[in-house]
Short mmCIF file of C-alpha atoms in Angstrom, two decimals:
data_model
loop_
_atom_site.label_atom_id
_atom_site.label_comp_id
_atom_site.label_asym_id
_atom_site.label_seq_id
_atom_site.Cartn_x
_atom_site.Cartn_y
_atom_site.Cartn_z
CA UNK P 255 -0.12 9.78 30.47
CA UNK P 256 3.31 10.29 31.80
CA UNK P 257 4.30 8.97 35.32
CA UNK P 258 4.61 12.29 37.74
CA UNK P 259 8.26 11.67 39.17
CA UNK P 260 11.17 13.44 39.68
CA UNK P 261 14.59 12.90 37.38
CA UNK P 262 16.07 10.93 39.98
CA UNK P 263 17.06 7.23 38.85
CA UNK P 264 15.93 6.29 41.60
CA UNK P 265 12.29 6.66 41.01
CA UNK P 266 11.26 3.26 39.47
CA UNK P 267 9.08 4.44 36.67
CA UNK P 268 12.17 6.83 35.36
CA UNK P 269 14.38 3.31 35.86
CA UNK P 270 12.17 1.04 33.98
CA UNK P 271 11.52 3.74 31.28
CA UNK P 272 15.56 3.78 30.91
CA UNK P 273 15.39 -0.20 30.90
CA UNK P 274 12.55 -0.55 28.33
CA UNK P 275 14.81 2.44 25.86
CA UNK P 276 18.10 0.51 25.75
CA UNK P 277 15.59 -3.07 25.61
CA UNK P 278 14.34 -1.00 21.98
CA UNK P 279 17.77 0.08 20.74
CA UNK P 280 19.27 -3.22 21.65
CA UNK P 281 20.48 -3.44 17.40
CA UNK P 282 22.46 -0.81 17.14
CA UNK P 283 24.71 -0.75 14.35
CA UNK P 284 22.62 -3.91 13.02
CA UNK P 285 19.50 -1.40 12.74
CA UNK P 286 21.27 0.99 10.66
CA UNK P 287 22.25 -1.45 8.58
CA UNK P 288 18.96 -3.35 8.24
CA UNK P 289 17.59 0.40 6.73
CA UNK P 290 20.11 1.45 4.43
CA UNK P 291 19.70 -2.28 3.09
CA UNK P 292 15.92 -1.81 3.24
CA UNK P 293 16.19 1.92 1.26
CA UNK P 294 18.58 0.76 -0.99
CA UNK P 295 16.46 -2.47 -1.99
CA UNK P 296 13.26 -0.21 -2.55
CA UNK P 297 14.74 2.10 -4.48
CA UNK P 298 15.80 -0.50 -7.07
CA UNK P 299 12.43 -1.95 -6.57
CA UNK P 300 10.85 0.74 -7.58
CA UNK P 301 13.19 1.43 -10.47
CA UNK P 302 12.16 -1.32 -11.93
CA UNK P 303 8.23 -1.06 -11.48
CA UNK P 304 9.05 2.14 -13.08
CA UNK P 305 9.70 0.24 -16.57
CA UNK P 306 5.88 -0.31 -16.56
CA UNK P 307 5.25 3.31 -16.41
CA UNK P 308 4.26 4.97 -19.84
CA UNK P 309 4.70 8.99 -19.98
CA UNK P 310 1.57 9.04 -22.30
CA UNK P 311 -0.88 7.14 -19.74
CA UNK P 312 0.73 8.72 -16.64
CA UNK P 313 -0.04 12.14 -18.25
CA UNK P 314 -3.66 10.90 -18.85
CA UNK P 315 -4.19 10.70 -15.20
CA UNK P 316 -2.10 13.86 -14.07
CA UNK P 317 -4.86 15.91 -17.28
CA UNK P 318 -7.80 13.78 -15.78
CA UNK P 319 -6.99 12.57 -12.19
CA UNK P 320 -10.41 10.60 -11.59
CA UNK P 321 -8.52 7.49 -10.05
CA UNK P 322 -6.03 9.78 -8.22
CA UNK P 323 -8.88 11.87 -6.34
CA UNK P 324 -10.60 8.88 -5.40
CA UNK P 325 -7.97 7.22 -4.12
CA UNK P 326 -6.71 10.32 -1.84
CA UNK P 327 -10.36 10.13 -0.95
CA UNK P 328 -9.85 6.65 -0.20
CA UNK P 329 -6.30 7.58 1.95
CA UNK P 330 -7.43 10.56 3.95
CA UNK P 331 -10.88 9.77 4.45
CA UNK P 332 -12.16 6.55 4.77
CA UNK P 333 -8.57 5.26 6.49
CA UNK P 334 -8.59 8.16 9.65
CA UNK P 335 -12.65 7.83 9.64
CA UNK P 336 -12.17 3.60 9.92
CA UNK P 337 -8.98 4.11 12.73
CA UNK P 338 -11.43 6.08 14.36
CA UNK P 339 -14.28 4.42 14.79
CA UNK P 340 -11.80 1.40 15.38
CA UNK P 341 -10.19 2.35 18.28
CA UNK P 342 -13.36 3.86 19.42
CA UNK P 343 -15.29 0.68 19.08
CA UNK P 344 -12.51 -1.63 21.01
CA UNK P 345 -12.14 0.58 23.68
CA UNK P 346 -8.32 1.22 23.34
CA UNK P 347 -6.06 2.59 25.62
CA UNK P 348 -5.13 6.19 24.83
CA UNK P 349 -1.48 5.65 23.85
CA UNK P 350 -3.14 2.49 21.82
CA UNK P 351 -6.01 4.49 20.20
CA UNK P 352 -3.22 7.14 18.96
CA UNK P 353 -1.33 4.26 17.35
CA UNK P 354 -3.94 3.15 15.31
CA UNK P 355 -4.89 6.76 14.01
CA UNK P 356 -1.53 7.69 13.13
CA UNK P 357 -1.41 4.18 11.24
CA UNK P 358 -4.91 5.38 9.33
CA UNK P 359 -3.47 9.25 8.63
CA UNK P 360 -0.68 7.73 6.96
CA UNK P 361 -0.18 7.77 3.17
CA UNK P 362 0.28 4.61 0.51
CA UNK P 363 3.36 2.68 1.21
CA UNK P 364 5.39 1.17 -2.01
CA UNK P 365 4.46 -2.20 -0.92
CA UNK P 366 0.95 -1.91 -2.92
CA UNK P 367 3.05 -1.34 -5.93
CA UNK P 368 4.02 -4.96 -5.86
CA UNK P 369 0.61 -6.09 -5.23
CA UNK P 370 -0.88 -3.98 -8.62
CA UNK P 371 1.56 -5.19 -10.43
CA UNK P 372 0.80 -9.03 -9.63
CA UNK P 373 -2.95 -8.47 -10.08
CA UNK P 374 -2.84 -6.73 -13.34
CA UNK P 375 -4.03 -3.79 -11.77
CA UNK P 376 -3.23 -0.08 -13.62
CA UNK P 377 1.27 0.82 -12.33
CA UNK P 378 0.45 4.14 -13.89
CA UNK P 379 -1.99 5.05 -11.28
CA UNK P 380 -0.78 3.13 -8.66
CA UNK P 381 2.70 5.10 -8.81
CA UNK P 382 0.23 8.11 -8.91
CA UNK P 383 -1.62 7.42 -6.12
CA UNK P 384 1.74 6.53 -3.99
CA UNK P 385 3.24 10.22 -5.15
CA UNK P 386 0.75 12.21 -4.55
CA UNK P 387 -0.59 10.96 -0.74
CA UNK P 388 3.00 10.99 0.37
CA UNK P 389 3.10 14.28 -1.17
CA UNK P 390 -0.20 15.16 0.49
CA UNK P 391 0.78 13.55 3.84
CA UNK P 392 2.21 17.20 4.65
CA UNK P 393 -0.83 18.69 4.89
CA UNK P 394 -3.60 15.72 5.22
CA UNK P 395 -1.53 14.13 8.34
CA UNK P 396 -1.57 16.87 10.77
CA UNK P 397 -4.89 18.69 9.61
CA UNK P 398 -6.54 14.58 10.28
CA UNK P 399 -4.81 14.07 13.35
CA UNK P 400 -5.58 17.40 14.55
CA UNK P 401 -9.43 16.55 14.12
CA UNK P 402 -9.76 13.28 15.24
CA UNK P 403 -7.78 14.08 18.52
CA UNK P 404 -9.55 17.05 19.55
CA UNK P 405 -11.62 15.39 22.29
CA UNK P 406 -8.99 12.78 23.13
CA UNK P 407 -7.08 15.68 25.22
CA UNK P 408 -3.26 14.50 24.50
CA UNK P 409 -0.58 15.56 26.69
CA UNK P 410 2.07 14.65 24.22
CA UNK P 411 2.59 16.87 20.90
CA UNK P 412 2.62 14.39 17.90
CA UNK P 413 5.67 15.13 15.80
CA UNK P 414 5.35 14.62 11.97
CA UNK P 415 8.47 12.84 10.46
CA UNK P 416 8.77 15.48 7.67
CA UNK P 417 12.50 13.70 7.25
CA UNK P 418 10.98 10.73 6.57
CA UNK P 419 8.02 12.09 4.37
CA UNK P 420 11.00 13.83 2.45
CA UNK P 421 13.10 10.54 1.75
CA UNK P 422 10.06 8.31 1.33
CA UNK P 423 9.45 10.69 -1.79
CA UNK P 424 13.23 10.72 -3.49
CA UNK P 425 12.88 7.09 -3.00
CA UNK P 426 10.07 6.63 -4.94
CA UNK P 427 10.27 9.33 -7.29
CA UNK P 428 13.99 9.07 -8.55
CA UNK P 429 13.71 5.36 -9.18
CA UNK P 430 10.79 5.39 -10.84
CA UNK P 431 11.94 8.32 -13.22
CA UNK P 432 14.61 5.94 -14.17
CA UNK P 433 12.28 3.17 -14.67
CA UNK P 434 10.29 5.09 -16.91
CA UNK P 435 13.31 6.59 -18.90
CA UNK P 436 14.64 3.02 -19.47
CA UNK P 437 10.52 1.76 -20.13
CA UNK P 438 10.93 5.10 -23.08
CA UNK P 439 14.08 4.28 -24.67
CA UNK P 440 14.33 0.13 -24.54
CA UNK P 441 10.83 -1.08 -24.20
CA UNK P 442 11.75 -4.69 -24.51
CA UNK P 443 14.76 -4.58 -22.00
CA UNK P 444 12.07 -3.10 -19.19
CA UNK P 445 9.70 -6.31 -19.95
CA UNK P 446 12.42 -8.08 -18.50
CA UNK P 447 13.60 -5.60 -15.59
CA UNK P 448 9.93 -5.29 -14.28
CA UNK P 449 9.57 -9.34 -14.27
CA UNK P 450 12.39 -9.88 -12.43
CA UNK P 451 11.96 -6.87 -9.94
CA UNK P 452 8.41 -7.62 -9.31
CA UNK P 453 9.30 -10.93 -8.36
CA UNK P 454 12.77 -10.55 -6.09
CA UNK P 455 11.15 -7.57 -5.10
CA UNK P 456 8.07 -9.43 -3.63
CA UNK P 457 10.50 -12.32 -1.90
CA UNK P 458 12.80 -9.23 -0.23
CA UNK P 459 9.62 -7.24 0.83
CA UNK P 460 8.86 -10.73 2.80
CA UNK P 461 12.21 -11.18 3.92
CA UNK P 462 12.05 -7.33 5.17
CA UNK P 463 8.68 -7.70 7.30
CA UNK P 464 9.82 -10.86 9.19
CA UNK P 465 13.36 -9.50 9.80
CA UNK P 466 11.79 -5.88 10.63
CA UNK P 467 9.69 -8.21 13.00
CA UNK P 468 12.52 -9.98 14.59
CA UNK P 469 14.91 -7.03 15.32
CA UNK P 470 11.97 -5.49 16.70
CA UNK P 471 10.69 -8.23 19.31
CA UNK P 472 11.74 -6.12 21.97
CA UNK P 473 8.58 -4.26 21.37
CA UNK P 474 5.89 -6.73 21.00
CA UNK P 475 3.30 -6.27 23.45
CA UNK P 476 0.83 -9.24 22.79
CA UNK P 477 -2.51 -7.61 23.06
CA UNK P 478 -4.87 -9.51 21.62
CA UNK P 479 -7.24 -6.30 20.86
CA UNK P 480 -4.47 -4.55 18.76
CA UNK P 481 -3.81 -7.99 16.62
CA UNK P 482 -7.44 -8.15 15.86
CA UNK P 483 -7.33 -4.36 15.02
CA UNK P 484 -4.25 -4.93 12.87
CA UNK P 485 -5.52 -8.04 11.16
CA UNK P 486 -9.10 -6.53 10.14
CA UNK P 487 -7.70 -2.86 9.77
CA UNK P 488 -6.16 -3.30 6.40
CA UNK P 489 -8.95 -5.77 4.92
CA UNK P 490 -11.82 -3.04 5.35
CA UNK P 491 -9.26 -0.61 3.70
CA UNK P 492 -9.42 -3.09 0.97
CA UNK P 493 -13.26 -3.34 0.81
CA UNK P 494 -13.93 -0.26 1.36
CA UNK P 495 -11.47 1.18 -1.92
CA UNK P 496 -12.87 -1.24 -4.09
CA UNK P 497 -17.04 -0.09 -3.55
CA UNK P 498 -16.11 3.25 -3.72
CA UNK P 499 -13.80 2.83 -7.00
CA UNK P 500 -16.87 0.70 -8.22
CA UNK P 501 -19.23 3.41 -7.11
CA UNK P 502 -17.11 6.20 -8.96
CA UNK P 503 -17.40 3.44 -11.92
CA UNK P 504 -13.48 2.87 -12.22
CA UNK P 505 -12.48 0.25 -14.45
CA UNK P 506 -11.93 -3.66 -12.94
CA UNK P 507 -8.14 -2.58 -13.18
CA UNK P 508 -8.56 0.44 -11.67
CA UNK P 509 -10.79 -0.99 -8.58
CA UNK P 510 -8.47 -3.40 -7.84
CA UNK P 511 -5.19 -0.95 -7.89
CA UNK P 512 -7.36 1.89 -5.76
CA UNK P 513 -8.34 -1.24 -3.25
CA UNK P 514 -4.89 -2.26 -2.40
CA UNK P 515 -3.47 1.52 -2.44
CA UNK P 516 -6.50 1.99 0.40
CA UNK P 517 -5.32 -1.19 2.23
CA UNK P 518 -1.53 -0.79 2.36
CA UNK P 519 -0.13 1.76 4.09
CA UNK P 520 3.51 3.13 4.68
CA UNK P 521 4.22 1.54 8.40
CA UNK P 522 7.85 2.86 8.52
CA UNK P 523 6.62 6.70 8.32
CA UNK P 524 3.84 5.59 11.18
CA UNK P 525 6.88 3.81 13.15
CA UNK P 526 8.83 7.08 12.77
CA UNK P 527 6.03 9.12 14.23
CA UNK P 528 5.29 7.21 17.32
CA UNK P 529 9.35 7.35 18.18
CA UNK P 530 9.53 10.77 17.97
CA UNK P 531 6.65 11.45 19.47
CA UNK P 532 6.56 8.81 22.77
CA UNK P 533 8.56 7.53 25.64
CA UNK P 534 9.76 4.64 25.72
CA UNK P 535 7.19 3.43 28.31
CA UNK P 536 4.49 4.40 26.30
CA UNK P 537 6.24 2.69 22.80
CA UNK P 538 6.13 -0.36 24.41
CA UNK P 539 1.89 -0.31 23.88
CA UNK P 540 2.14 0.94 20.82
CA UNK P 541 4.72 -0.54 18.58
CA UNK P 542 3.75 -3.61 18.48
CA UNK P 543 0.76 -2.45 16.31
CA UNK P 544 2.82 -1.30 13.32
CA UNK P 545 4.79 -4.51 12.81
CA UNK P 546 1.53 -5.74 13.21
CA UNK P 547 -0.08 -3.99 10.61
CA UNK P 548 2.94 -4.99 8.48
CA UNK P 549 2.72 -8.26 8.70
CA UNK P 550 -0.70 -8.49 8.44
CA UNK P 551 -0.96 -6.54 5.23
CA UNK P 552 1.70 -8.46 3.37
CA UNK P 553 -0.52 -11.84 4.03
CA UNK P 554 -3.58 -10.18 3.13
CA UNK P 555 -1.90 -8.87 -0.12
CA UNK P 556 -0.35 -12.48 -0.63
CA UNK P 557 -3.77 -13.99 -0.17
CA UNK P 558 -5.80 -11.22 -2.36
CA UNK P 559 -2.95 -12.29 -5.00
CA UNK P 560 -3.39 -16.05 -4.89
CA UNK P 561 -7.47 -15.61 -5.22
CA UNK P 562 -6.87 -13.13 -8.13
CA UNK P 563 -4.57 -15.73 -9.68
CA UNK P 564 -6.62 -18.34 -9.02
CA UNK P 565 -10.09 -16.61 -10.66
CA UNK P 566 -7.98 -15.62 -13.35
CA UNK P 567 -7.26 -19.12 -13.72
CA UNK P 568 -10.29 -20.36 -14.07
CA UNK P 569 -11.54 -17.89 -16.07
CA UNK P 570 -8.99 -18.96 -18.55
CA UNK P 571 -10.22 -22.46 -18.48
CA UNK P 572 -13.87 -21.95 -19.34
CA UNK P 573 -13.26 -20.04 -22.17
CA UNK P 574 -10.64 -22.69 -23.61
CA UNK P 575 -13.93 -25.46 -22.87
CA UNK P 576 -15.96 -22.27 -25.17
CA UNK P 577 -13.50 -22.33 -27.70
CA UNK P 578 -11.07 -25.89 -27.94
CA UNK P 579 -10.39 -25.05 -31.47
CA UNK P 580 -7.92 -21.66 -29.99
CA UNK P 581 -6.82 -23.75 -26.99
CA UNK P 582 -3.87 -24.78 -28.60
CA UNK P 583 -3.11 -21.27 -30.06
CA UNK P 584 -3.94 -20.03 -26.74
CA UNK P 585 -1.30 -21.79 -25.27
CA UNK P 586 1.41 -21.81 -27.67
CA UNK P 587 1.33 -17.73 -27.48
CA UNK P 588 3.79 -16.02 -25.86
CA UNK P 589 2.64 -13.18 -23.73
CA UNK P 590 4.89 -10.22 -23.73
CA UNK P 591 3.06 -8.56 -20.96
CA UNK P 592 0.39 -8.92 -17.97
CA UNK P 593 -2.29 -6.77 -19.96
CA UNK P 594 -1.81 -9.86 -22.89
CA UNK P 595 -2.68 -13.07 -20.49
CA UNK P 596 -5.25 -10.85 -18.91
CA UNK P 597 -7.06 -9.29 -21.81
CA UNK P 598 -10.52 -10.71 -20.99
CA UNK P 599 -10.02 -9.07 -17.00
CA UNK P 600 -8.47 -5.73 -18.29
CA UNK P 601 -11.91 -4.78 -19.90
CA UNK P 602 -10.55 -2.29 -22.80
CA UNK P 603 -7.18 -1.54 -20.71
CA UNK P 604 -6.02 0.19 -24.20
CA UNK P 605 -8.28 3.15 -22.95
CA UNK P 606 -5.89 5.05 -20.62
CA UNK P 607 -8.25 7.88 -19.81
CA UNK P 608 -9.75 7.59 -16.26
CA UNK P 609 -13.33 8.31 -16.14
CA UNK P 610 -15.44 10.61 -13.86
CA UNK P 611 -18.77 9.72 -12.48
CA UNK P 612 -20.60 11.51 -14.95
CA UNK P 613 -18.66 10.79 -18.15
CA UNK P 614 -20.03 8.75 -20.61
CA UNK P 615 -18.78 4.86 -21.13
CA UNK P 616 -15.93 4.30 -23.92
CA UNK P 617 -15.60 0.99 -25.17
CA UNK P 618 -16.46 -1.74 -23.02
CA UNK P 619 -18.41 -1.43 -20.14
CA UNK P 620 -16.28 -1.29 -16.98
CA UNK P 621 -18.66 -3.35 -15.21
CA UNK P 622 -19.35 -5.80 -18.36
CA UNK P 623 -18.32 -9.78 -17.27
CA UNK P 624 -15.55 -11.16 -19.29
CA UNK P 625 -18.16 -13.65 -20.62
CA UNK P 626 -18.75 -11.84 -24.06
CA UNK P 627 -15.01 -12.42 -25.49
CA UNK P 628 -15.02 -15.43 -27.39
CA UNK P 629 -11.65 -15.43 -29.02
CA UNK P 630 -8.09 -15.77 -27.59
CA UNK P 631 -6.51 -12.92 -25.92
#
């Protein structure tokens, strides 16, 4: 895939290749600053997502991870298996086709968080699932790549950012432990924390794809292939984690966390990869997939959001037409969490144990509609 020249400068594909690496480091000291900015704002991010964790439900998955195995099921094997047959199906471009796959082996990114949260989804698991495929990104990325590439015949060696696996996971895990300290000790105080972080957290995550996009223009390439791949790539992720959590008879909370965790994946770590692993020549096809991704997943999530809300909304108002005489209590109640306005979606959220295909249903049925509750939540 390389161009066969010498190291003279005078060769024009070693000149352009020197052009196109200064055209993608063009930021500089603005770069550096734009990640430290970007680390420092996740970490307090997830800090405060943290104050939704409870010890005695995230233990309840670590005894019995049902959701957890699923959704690593969901991570390393439907994602590489749908980059696959993706860039199989469209025909890509080597250099293209490796993009994509890299983007598929990679684990959760912290961005789903966000998107649990605002769909009343289960934070306990959805931390999980975030820990544990970043954790098992050491040994699921390269043993994935390594088999899907095996009749591609590569020239380059793909080189895992282990660095970046390494800080992704003291980012995620430090906060959080804080978050869940402070959740343990002033309960009411976190309420408040995990509002207002879920919410500034959301707006930054926005302002950090479009900015990521703009210092990175050098790099778009406008294929209109790779857009297409980028914009349906993380909606079947979607899909496809909530039938299989639905299959595997997960809980309405626990599909919808397990779908997003599928869909959203960590595009800095993939970013990482293709740098190290690339010439600038060939990053020039290939980045521009990545930001794609990004951008394309935080719209998605935005949109899967707004329908939620809206259902949800809905929902509300056809039971207050059941039962006008609790309308009025209904709305004079003060929520102190997402689990309270959402009772009649949560289906029996009190019940922190995950269940396994073949364990028996406790309490209501996960798959019951919310038609049966007849009094206010």
């Amino acid at each position: 895939m390389r161009a066969n020249c010498s190291s003279s400068s005078a060769c024009p594909a070693n000149s352009s290749e020197e052009e196109l690496l200064v055209g993608l480091q063009v930021p500089g000291n603005l770069e550096l600053v734009f990640t430290v900015m970007s680390a420092v704002m996740m970490g307090l991010l997830m800090f405060s997502l943290g104050c939704s964790v409870e010890l005695q439900k995230l233990w309840l998955h670590i005894r019995r991870p049902w959701g957890i195995a699923v959704g690593l099921l969901c991570q390393f094997g439907l994602m590489p298996l749908t980059a696959y047959l993706l860039a199989t199906s469209f025909s890509l471009k080597p250099v293209q086709a490796i993009a994509v796959l890299i983007m598929g082996c990679c684990p959760g990114g912290t961005i789903s968080n966000i998107f649990t949260f605002w769909v009343d989804g289960d934070m306990d698991l959805s931390i999980s699932m975030t820990t544990c495929s970043t954790v098992a990104a050491l040994g699921m990325m390269p043993l994935c790549l390594y088999l899907y590439t095996l009749s591609w015949n590569l020239e380059e060696t793909l080189t895992l950012p282990y660095q970046n696996i390494g800080i992704s996971l003291v980012c995620l895990t430090i906060p959080v432990a804080f978050g869940v300290y402070v959740n343990h000790r002033f309960p009411k105080q976190s309420k408040i924390i995990l509002k207002i972080g879920a919410t500034v957290g959301g707006i930054l995550l926005s302002v950090i794809a479009v900015a990521g996009v703009i210092l990175a223009k050098e790099s778009w390439n406008p294929d209109i292939t790779l857009l297409t791949i980028s914009f349906i790539f993380p909606l079947i992720g979607h899909v496809m984690g909530f039938l299989l959590a639905f299959l595997t008879h997960q809980s309405w909370p626990r599909c919808r966390t397990i779908s997003l965790e599928t869909g959203a994946q960590n595009i800095q770590m993939c970013f990482t990869m293709l740098q190290l692993s690339f010439s600038a020549k060939q990053l020039v096809q290939m980045l521009s997939f990545p930001l794609a991704y990004g951008l394309f997943q935080m719209v998605n999530g935005i949109l899967i959001i707004a329908a939620y809300k809206t259902y949800k909304r809905i929902l509300k108002n056809k039971l207050r037409k059941r039962n006008p005489g609790c309308a009025e209590g209904c709305r004079n109640k003060k929520s102190t969490s997402p689990k309270e306005t959402s009772a009649f979606l949560e289906m029996n959220e009190e019940v922190a144990v995950p269940r396994g295909p073949s364990e028996p249903m406790v309490g209501h049925s996960a798959l019951e509609p919310p038609s049966h509750i007849s009094s206010c939540a």
